[in-house]
Coordinates of C-alpha atoms in Angstrom, one line a residue:
M25 CA -24.1 37.2 41.7
Q26 CA -23.1 33.6 40.8
Q27 CA -21.1 32.9 37.7
T28 CA -20.7 29.5 36.2
G29 CA -18.7 28.2 33.2
S30 CA -15.9 29.3 31.0
V31 CA -14.9 32.9 30.2
E32 CA -14.3 31.9 26.7
G33 CA -18.0 31.1 26.0
K34 CA -20.9 33.6 25.6
K35 CA -22.0 35.6 28.4
I36 CA -25.6 34.8 29.4
L37 CA -27.9 36.4 32.1
L38 CA -30.2 33.6 33.4
V39 CA -33.3 34.9 35.3
D40 CA -35.4 32.4 37.3
D41 CA -36.7 32.5 40.8
D42 CA -36.5 28.5 41.3
S43 CA -33.0 28.1 42.5
V44 CA -32.9 24.4 41.6
I45 CA -34.0 24.8 38.0
R46 CA -32.0 27.9 37.6
G47 CA -28.9 26.1 38.8
L48 CA -29.6 23.1 36.6
R49 CA -29.9 25.3 33.6
A50 CA -26.9 27.2 34.5
R51 CA -24.7 24.1 34.9
I52 CA -25.9 22.7 31.6
L53 CA -25.2 26.1 29.8
G54 CA -21.8 26.3 31.8
N55 CA -20.9 22.7 30.5
L56 CA -21.3 24.1 27.0
G57 CA -18.7 26.5 27.7
H58 CA -20.9 29.6 28.5
N59 CA -20.3 32.1 31.2
I60 CA -23.5 32.3 33.2
T61 CA -24.7 34.9 35.6
E62 CA -27.7 34.0 37.6
A63 CA -30.5 36.3 38.9
D64 CA -33.3 35.1 41.2
S65 CA -35.5 38.1 40.4
L66 CA -36.2 40.6 37.7
S67 CA -35.1 43.3 40.0
R68 CA -31.8 41.5 40.6
A69 CA -31.5 41.1 36.8
R70 CA -31.9 44.8 36.4
S71 CA -29.2 45.5 38.8
L72 CA -26.7 43.0 37.1
W73 CA -27.6 44.1 33.4
A74 CA -25.6 46.6 31.7
P75 CA -25.2 47.5 27.9
G76 CA -22.8 45.1 26.3
A77 CA -22.4 42.9 29.4
F78 CA -24.3 39.8 28.0
N79 CA -24.7 38.1 24.7
L80 CA -28.0 36.7 25.6
V81 CA -30.6 37.2 28.5
I82 CA -32.8 34.3 29.3
V83 CA -35.9 35.1 31.4
D84 CA -38.4 32.5 32.9
V85 CA -41.6 34.5 32.7
K86 CA -43.5 32.6 35.3
Q87 CA -42.3 35.4 37.7
S88 CA -44.4 38.1 36.0
L89 CA -45.0 38.3 32.3
R90 CA -45.8 42.1 32.5
E91 CA -42.5 42.8 34.3
A92 CA -40.5 40.5 32.0
I93 CA -41.9 42.3 28.9
E94 CA -41.1 45.7 30.6
F95 CA -37.4 44.4 31.3
C96 CA -37.1 43.1 27.7
E97 CA -38.4 46.4 26.2
D98 CA -36.0 48.5 28.4
I99 CA -32.9 46.4 27.7
K100 CA -33.6 46.2 24.0
R101 CA -34.2 50.0 23.9
A102 CA -30.9 50.7 25.7
A103 CA -28.7 48.2 23.8
N104 CA -30.7 46.1 21.4
Q105 CA -30.1 43.1 23.8
V106 CA -31.0 39.5 22.5
V107 CA -33.6 38.2 24.9
A108 CA -35.3 34.8 25.2
F109 CA -38.5 34.1 27.3
L110 CA -38.8 30.7 29.0
T111 CA -42.5 29.9 29.3
P112 CA -45.0 27.0 29.4
Y113 CA -47.3 26.5 26.3
T114 CA -50.2 27.8 28.5
T115 CA -48.7 31.4 28.7
Y116 CA -49.8 33.8 26.0
I117 CA -47.0 36.0 24.8
P118 CA -48.5 39.0 22.7
A119 CA -47.2 39.3 19.2
A120 CA -46.0 42.8 20.0
A121 CA -43.9 41.5 22.9
C122 CA -40.2 42.1 22.4
P123 CA -38.3 38.7 22.9
D124 CA -36.3 37.4 20.1
D125 CA -37.2 33.9 21.0
V126 CA -39.9 32.1 23.1
I127 CA -38.7 28.8 24.5
H128 CA -41.3 26.5 25.5
K129 CA -40.3 24.5 28.6
E130 CA -42.1 21.5 27.4
D131 CA -40.1 21.3 24.3
G132 CA -37.1 20.0 26.2
P133 CA -33.9 19.9 24.2
A134 CA -35.4 19.6 20.8
K135 CA -35.7 23.3 20.0
F136 CA -32.2 24.0 21.2
R137 CA -30.7 21.1 19.3
S138 CA -32.1 22.6 16.0
G139 CA -31.4 26.1 17.1
S140 CA -33.5 29.0 18.1
P141 CA -33.8 32.5 16.5
A142 CA -31.3 33.9 19.0
V143 CA -28.8 31.2 18.1
A144 CA -29.6 31.6 14.3
R145 CA -28.9 35.4 14.6
G146 CA -25.3 34.4 15.3
R147 CA -25.2 36.1 18.7
V148 CA -24.7 32.6 20.4
D149 CA -22.6 30.3 18.4
Q150 CA -23.9 26.9 19.5
P151 CA -27.3 25.4 20.4
L152 CA -28.4 25.7 24.0
W153 CA -30.5 23.3 25.9
L154 CA -32.4 24.1 29.1
A155 CA -34.1 21.7 31.4
G156 CA -37.8 22.1 31.2
G157 CA -38.5 21.1 34.8
P158 CA -38.5 18.0 36.9
L159 CA -40.4 15.9 34.4
S160 CA -38.2 16.6 31.5
P161 CA -37.2 13.4 29.8
S162 CA -33.8 14.7 29.2
L163 CA -33.0 14.9 32.9
A164 CA -31.9 11.3 32.7
S165 CA -29.5 12.0 29.8
L166 CA -27.7 15.0 31.4
G167 CA -24.3 13.1 31.5
K168 CA -24.6 12.6 27.8
M169 CA -25.1 16.3 26.6
T170 CA -22.5 17.6 24.3
S171 CA -22.3 20.8 22.4
A172 CA -23.3 20.9 18.8

């Protein structure tokens, strides 16, 4: 378990099997004052998650959409956990799926600057920004990121 960021921020469980992208996202969220716990797999996320331990769980669904949905359903059933899925536009998320928000990687920082449903619900008190990948136009401006 690796934690980054201030204990004063919100607690976020970040699930992504790509260590470079996960580390970049964790750094950005940590710089916004959040306390990030990283998991490299859904099985690791299951072992780290406990009711009330996190304000938000962010899952990159490229690992396995079916497993991500099952994990989401399980933690929502156990504790009404706020969950956001990170996904490319090409991934279909069924309407009945459980995430509170679907974050399209290609959107870059725009969606997080304006807020997502998870943010709007007040469970996370400032907009988030996650790198969409190595081609994200915002990577060049990482040093300019500030919380809203």
